[in-house]
Amino acid sequence: MADVVACEGFETEEICLLLDLGTNGEMVIGNKDRILTASAAAGPAFEGGNIICGTASIPGSICQVKIQNQKAIVRTIKSEMPPNGICGTGLISAMAQLKQNKLINEDGELKHPYHKNGFPLWIFENGEKIALYQKDIREFQLAKSAIASACKVLCMNGNATYKDIKKLYIAGGFGTHINKYDLAVLGIIPRSLLPRLVTLGNSAIRGCCRYAILQEKEEMLSIVQKGETINLAMDPKFSEEFMMNMMFEDAYEN
């Protein structure tokens, strides 16, 4: 609710889509007349969880990856720090690079010779390494498919297509630091929405502050009253979309 309050888009007649990425992905579609909400259990991969070399977004965590000639060039949070793991934004960056360099196939399988020992992102002097392994890619596939599928099904329930979306809001500090083009490369969002993407930062706090300062209780009550929750677990379309979105293809444009 605080995210919605922080977005002026939901106060207009235009249809907007809001996406808050995390262990639980929350999404909202609607305008001033109708709001549909849903949530999807994406798992902890977007926050570095269940990733073999994963870590939180702390100094030293790999946050950006560039692959050239099958070798990784990495940037860390506080760049003077040596790498100590890979955080959620680094995972998305690395996955996008693996796909663009054709080091994974459409099924998400790492190609030879990395399938068994992982793709190295950083190798220490003692031979130990920070790498992305096949297990990590499977964890990522579950997370990205949950988000992409939830957004698609939410649009279906709102009788909207991606062409109808005038603004796509990405909420949360995590969303602010993601390369939006990587989201499209990996099929989390469709390419057609990139020109309409707006990052919000910590919109939950901003929405709460707006409420606290302006005491807009009527607006909050209005959001609650017109908000409809879609139970994705009970929607057969979600299961169908989930299986298709496990593949590393661009999200559907319709």
Tab-separated table of C-alpha atoms in Angstrom:
chain	number	residue	atom	x	y	z
A	1	MET	CA	0.000	0.000	0.000
A	2	ALA	CA	2.861	2.368	0.805
A	3	ASP	CA	4.416	1.609	-2.606
A	4	VAL	CA	1.170	2.536	-4.348
A	5	VAL	CA	0.870	5.775	-2.363
A	6	ALA	CA	4.402	6.691	-3.431
A	7	CYS	CA	3.451	6.293	-7.122
A	8	GLU	CA	1.521	9.129	-8.680
A	9	GLY	CA	0.724	6.855	-11.607
A	10	PHE	CA	-2.030	5.081	-9.714
A	11	GLU	CA	-3.845	8.394	-9.317
A	12	THR	CA	-4.421	8.720	-13.082
A	13	GLU	CA	-6.510	6.939	-15.704
A	14	GLU	CA	-3.424	5.331	-17.238
A	15	ILE	CA	-2.696	1.705	-16.412
A	16	CYS	CA	0.495	1.210	-14.393
A	17	LEU	CA	2.387	-1.854	-13.221
A	18	LEU	CA	4.391	-1.833	-9.990
A	19	LEU	CA	6.996	-4.473	-9.195
A	20	ASP	CA	8.813	-4.836	-5.877
A	21	LEU	CA	11.581	-7.429	-6.160
A	22	GLY	CA	12.831	-9.500	-3.254
A	23	THR	CA	12.401	-12.877	-1.582
A	24	ASN	CA	8.707	-12.183	-1.943
A	25	GLY	CA	7.897	-10.318	-5.133
A	26	GLU	CA	4.912	-8.011	-4.861
A	27	MET	CA	3.207	-6.598	-7.918
A	28	VAL	CA	0.312	-4.215	-8.529
A	29	ILE	CA	-1.543	-3.292	-11.717
A	30	GLY	CA	-4.214	-0.649	-12.064
A	31	ASN	CA	-5.143	3.004	-12.110
A	32	LYS	CA	-7.333	5.396	-10.123
A	33	ASP	CA	-10.388	3.197	-10.695
A	34	ARG	CA	-9.146	-0.347	-10.054
A	35	ILE	CA	-6.137	-1.981	-8.409
A	36	LEU	CA	-5.148	-5.654	-8.570
A	37	THR	CA	-2.395	-7.019	-6.351
A	38	ALA	CA	-0.494	-10.281	-6.127
A	39	SER	CA	2.642	-11.720	-4.592
A	40	ALA	CA	4.962	-14.515	-5.671
A	41	ALA	CA	7.458	-16.449	-3.575
A	42	ALA	CA	10.559	-15.811	-5.651
A	43	GLY	CA	12.910	-17.334	-3.084
A	44	PRO	CA	16.073	-15.701	-1.731
A	45	ALA	CA	18.178	-15.783	-4.923
A	46	PHE	CA	17.551	-12.091	-5.673
A	47	GLU	CA	19.099	-11.328	-2.280
A	48	GLY	CA	22.067	-13.679	-2.618
A	49	GLY	CA	20.406	-16.533	-0.719
A	50	ASN	CA	20.740	-20.219	-1.724
A	51	ILE	CA	23.582	-19.181	-4.034
A	52	ILE	CA	26.782	-21.134	-3.323
A	53	CYS	CA	28.983	-18.011	-3.283
A	54	GLY	CA	26.081	-15.686	-2.492
A	55	THR	CA	26.185	-12.858	0.004
A	56	ALA	CA	24.112	-9.877	1.052
A	57	SER	CA	24.671	-6.448	-0.516
A	58	ILE	CA	27.669	-5.637	1.661
A	59	PRO	CA	31.038	-4.011	0.886
A	60	GLY	CA	33.011	-6.400	-1.285
A	61	SER	CA	30.071	-8.231	-2.799
A	62	ILE	CA	30.134	-8.498	-6.582
A	63	CYS	CA	27.409	-6.218	-7.962
A	64	GLN	CA	28.283	-6.045	-11.652
A	65	VAL	CA	29.814	-8.498	-14.111
A	66	LYS	CA	31.149	-8.116	-17.650
A	67	ILE	CA	32.322	-11.174	-19.574
A	68	GLN	CA	34.913	-10.763	-22.321
A	69	ASN	CA	36.561	-13.709	-24.073
A	70	GLN	CA	34.967	-16.021	-21.491
A	71	LYS	CA	36.631	-14.157	-18.617
A	72	ALA	CA	34.745	-12.154	-16.016
A	73	ILE	CA	35.491	-8.545	-15.102
A	74	VAL	CA	33.726	-7.677	-11.862
A	75	ARG	CA	32.850	-4.592	-9.862
A	76	THR	CA	32.149	-4.744	-6.142
A	77	ILE	CA	30.208	-2.618	-3.703
A	78	LYS	CA	32.853	-0.140	-2.513
A	79	SER	CA	35.160	-0.938	-5.406
A	80	GLU	CA	38.319	-0.805	-3.278
A	81	MET	CA	37.169	-3.951	-1.473
A	82	PRO	CA	38.255	-7.371	-2.814
A	83	PRO	CA	35.348	-9.669	-3.775
A	84	ASN	CA	33.828	-11.755	-0.995
A	85	GLY	CA	30.783	-13.160	-2.793
A	86	ILE	CA	28.000	-12.238	-5.173
A	87	CYS	CA	24.874	-10.305	-4.210
A	88	GLY	CA	21.479	-10.197	-5.923
A	89	THR	CA	22.287	-7.434	-8.399
A	90	GLY	CA	25.560	-9.152	-9.246
A	91	LEU	CA	23.702	-12.400	-9.840
A	92	ILE	CA	21.343	-10.735	-12.328
A	93	SER	CA	24.278	-9.029	-14.056
A	94	ALA	CA	26.228	-12.280	-14.285
A	95	MET	CA	23.234	-14.241	-15.574
A	96	ALA	CA	22.586	-11.662	-18.285
A	97	GLN	CA	26.233	-11.851	-19.339
A	98	LEU	CA	26.179	-15.652	-19.435
A	99	LYS	CA	23.156	-15.541	-21.704
A	100	GLN	CA	24.503	-12.814	-23.982
A	101	ASN	CA	27.807	-14.665	-24.344
A	102	LYS	CA	25.942	-17.924	-25.061
A	103	LEU	CA	27.521	-19.669	-22.087
A	104	ILE	CA	24.114	-21.049	-21.071
A	105	ASN	CA	21.499	-22.515	-23.371
A	106	GLU	CA	17.759	-21.778	-23.357
A	107	ASP	CA	17.226	-24.427	-20.673
A	108	GLY	CA	19.712	-22.682	-18.392
A	109	GLU	CA	22.417	-25.329	-18.690
A	110	LEU	CA	25.999	-24.114	-18.407
A	111	LYS	CA	28.032	-25.099	-21.423
A	112	HIS	CA	31.254	-27.101	-21.379
A	113	PRO	CA	33.664	-26.800	-19.585
A	114	TYR	CA	31.723	-24.898	-16.903
A	115	HIS	CA	28.814	-27.282	-16.325
A	116	LYS	CA	30.668	-29.314	-13.719
A	117	ASN	CA	32.922	-26.764	-11.989
A	118	GLY	CA	30.974	-23.532	-12.474
A	119	PHE	CA	31.829	-20.311	-14.278
A	120	PRO	CA	34.544	-18.398	-12.338
A	121	LEU	CA	33.880	-14.757	-11.537
A	122	TRP	CA	36.986	-14.261	-9.402
A	123	ILE	CA	39.987	-16.489	-8.657
A	124	PHE	CA	42.109	-15.906	-5.552
A	125	GLU	CA	45.870	-16.435	-5.387
A	126	ASN	CA	45.388	-19.687	-3.443
A	127	GLY	CA	43.234	-21.090	-6.262
A	128	GLU	CA	39.887	-20.693	-4.507
A	129	LYS	CA	37.211	-18.961	-6.540
A	130	ILE	CA	33.914	-17.160	-6.518
A	131	ALA	CA	31.858	-18.825	-9.228
A	132	LEU	CA	28.347	-19.375	-10.511
A	133	TYR	CA	27.363	-23.021	-10.490
A	134	GLN	CA	24.608	-24.985	-12.189
A	135	LYS	CA	22.691	-25.130	-8.911
A	136	ASP	CA	22.802	-21.321	-8.706
A	137	ILE	CA	21.344	-20.993	-12.173
A	138	ARG	CA	18.447	-23.274	-11.242
A	139	GLU	CA	17.769	-21.147	-8.160
A	140	PHE	CA	17.777	-18.051	-10.338
A	141	GLN	CA	15.431	-19.632	-12.866
A	142	LEU	CA	12.863	-20.309	-10.143
A	143	ALA	CA	13.052	-16.707	-8.938
A	144	LYS	CA	12.907	-15.041	-12.349
A	145	SER	CA	10.090	-17.285	-13.551
A	146	ALA	CA	8.008	-16.566	-10.448
A	147	ILE	CA	8.250	-12.806	-11.029
A	148	ALA	CA	7.743	-12.866	-14.804
A	149	SER	CA	4.814	-15.272	-14.518
A	150	ALA	CA	3.134	-13.319	-11.734
A	151	CYS	CA	3.301	-10.091	-13.737
A	152	LYS	CA	1.868	-11.772	-16.821
A	153	VAL	CA	-1.019	-13.394	-14.934
A	154	LEU	CA	-1.759	-10.172	-13.065
A	155	CYS	CA	-2.069	-8.410	-16.428
A	156	MET	CA	-4.391	-11.148	-17.675
A	157	ASN	CA	-6.647	-10.737	-14.670
A	158	GLY	CA	-6.663	-6.996	-15.234
A	159	ASN	CA	-7.673	-7.480	-18.893
A	160	ALA	CA	-4.490	-5.677	-19.925
A	161	THR	CA	-1.534	-6.470	-22.148
A	162	TYR	CA	1.985	-5.118	-21.795
A	163	LYS	CA	1.155	-2.661	-24.578
A	164	ASP	CA	-1.481	-1.138	-22.285
A	165	ILE	CA	1.029	-0.430	-19.499
A	166	LYS	CA	2.013	3.251	-19.543
A	167	LYS	CA	4.489	3.050	-16.648
A	168	LEU	CA	6.382	0.168	-15.083
A	169	TYR	CA	7.579	1.057	-11.592
A	170	ILE	CA	10.433	-0.931	-10.026
A	171	ALA	CA	10.386	-0.420	-6.267
A	172	GLY	CA	12.945	-1.010	-3.537
A	173	GLY	CA	16.628	-0.240	-3.151
A	174	PHE	CA	17.442	-3.525	-4.876
A	175	GLY	CA	15.466	-2.484	-7.953
A	176	THR	CA	17.250	0.859	-8.087
A	177	HIS	CA	20.673	-0.712	-8.659
A	178	ILE	CA	19.616	-3.296	-11.251
A	179	ASN	CA	20.561	-2.716	-14.862
A	180	LYS	CA	17.107	-2.543	-16.440
A	181	TYR	CA	18.393	-3.975	-19.708
A	182	ASP	CA	19.511	-7.109	-17.861
A	183	LEU	CA	15.917	-7.613	-16.684
A	184	ALA	CA	14.753	-7.668	-20.297
A	185	VAL	CA	17.645	-9.856	-21.495
A	186	LEU	CA	16.695	-12.466	-18.903
A	187	GLY	CA	12.961	-12.290	-19.632
A	188	ILE	CA	11.919	-10.891	-16.245
A	189	ILE	CA	10.236	-7.968	-18.008
A	190	PRO	CA	9.436	-7.494	-21.715
A	191	ARG	CA	11.708	-5.287	-23.793
A	192	SER	CA	8.747	-3.142	-24.826
A	193	LEU	CA	8.446	-1.786	-21.272
A	194	LEU	CA	12.035	-0.544	-20.992
A	195	PRO	CA	11.237	3.006	-22.233
A	196	ARG	CA	8.419	3.168	-19.680
A	197	LEU	CA	10.393	1.875	-16.698
A	198	VAL	CA	10.734	4.111	-13.627
A	199	THR	CA	12.855	3.189	-10.583
A	200	LEU	CA	11.436	4.353	-7.273
A	201	GLY	CA	14.088	3.604	-4.671
A	202	ASN	CA	12.695	2.867	-1.226
A	203	SER	CA	9.100	3.695	-2.091
A	204	ALA	CA	7.718	1.871	0.951
A	205	ILE	CA	9.385	4.384	3.278
A	206	ARG	CA	8.433	7.275	1.012
A	207	GLY	CA	4.805	6.168	1.006
A	208	CYS	CA	4.785	5.885	4.798
A	209	CYS	CA	6.323	9.344	5.107
A	210	ARG	CA	3.719	10.771	2.783
A	211	TYR	CA	1.005	9.272	4.956
A	212	ALA	CA	2.640	10.471	8.182
A	213	ILE	CA	3.171	14.015	6.920
A	214	LEU	CA	-0.009	14.537	4.959
A	215	GLN	CA	-2.213	12.196	6.975
A	216	GLU	CA	-3.917	11.093	3.768
A	217	LYS	CA	-6.123	8.518	5.487
A	218	GLU	CA	-8.836	8.775	2.863
A	219	GLU	CA	-6.362	7.910	0.116
A	220	MET	CA	-5.096	4.912	2.080
A	221	LEU	CA	-8.658	3.740	2.718
A	222	SER	CA	-9.485	4.150	-0.970
A	223	ILE	CA	-6.558	1.923	-1.945
A	224	VAL	CA	-7.707	-0.775	0.473
A	225	GLN	CA	-11.321	-0.588	-0.670
A	226	LYS	CA	-10.654	-0.848	-4.405
A	227	GLY	CA	-7.732	-3.240	-4.122
A	228	GLU	CA	-8.352	-6.832	-5.223
A	229	THR	CA	-5.949	-9.647	-4.392
A	230	ILE	CA	-5.233	-12.332	-6.984
A	231	ASN	CA	-4.281	-15.689	-5.444
A	232	LEU	CA	-1.695	-16.963	-7.896
A	233	ALA	CA	-1.493	-20.368	-6.206
A	234	MET	CA	-5.100	-20.992	-7.216
A	235	ASP	CA	-4.738	-19.657	-10.754
A	236	PRO	CA	-3.992	-22.395	-13.343
A	237	LYS	CA	-2.578	-19.783	-15.726
A	238	PHE	CA	0.264	-19.149	-13.280
A	239	SER	CA	1.475	-22.760	-13.459
A	240	GLU	CA	1.414	-22.653	-17.258
A	241	GLU	CA	3.344	-19.394	-17.389
A	242	PHE	CA	5.794	-20.574	-14.729
A	243	MET	CA	6.926	-23.536	-16.813
A	244	MET	CA	7.386	-21.407	-19.944
A	245	ASN	CA	9.229	-18.610	-18.142
A	246	MET	CA	11.837	-21.003	-16.774
A	247	MET	CA	13.386	-20.768	-20.217
A	248	PHE	CA	15.881	-18.014	-20.993
A	249	GLU	CA	13.846	-16.224	-23.599
A	250	ASP	CA	12.546	-12.655	-23.684
A	251	ALA	CA	9.269	-12.147	-21.865
A	252	TYR	CA	6.173	-12.190	-24.044
A	253	GLU	CA	5.286	-8.924	-25.698
A	254	ASN	CA	1.494	-9.336	-25.628
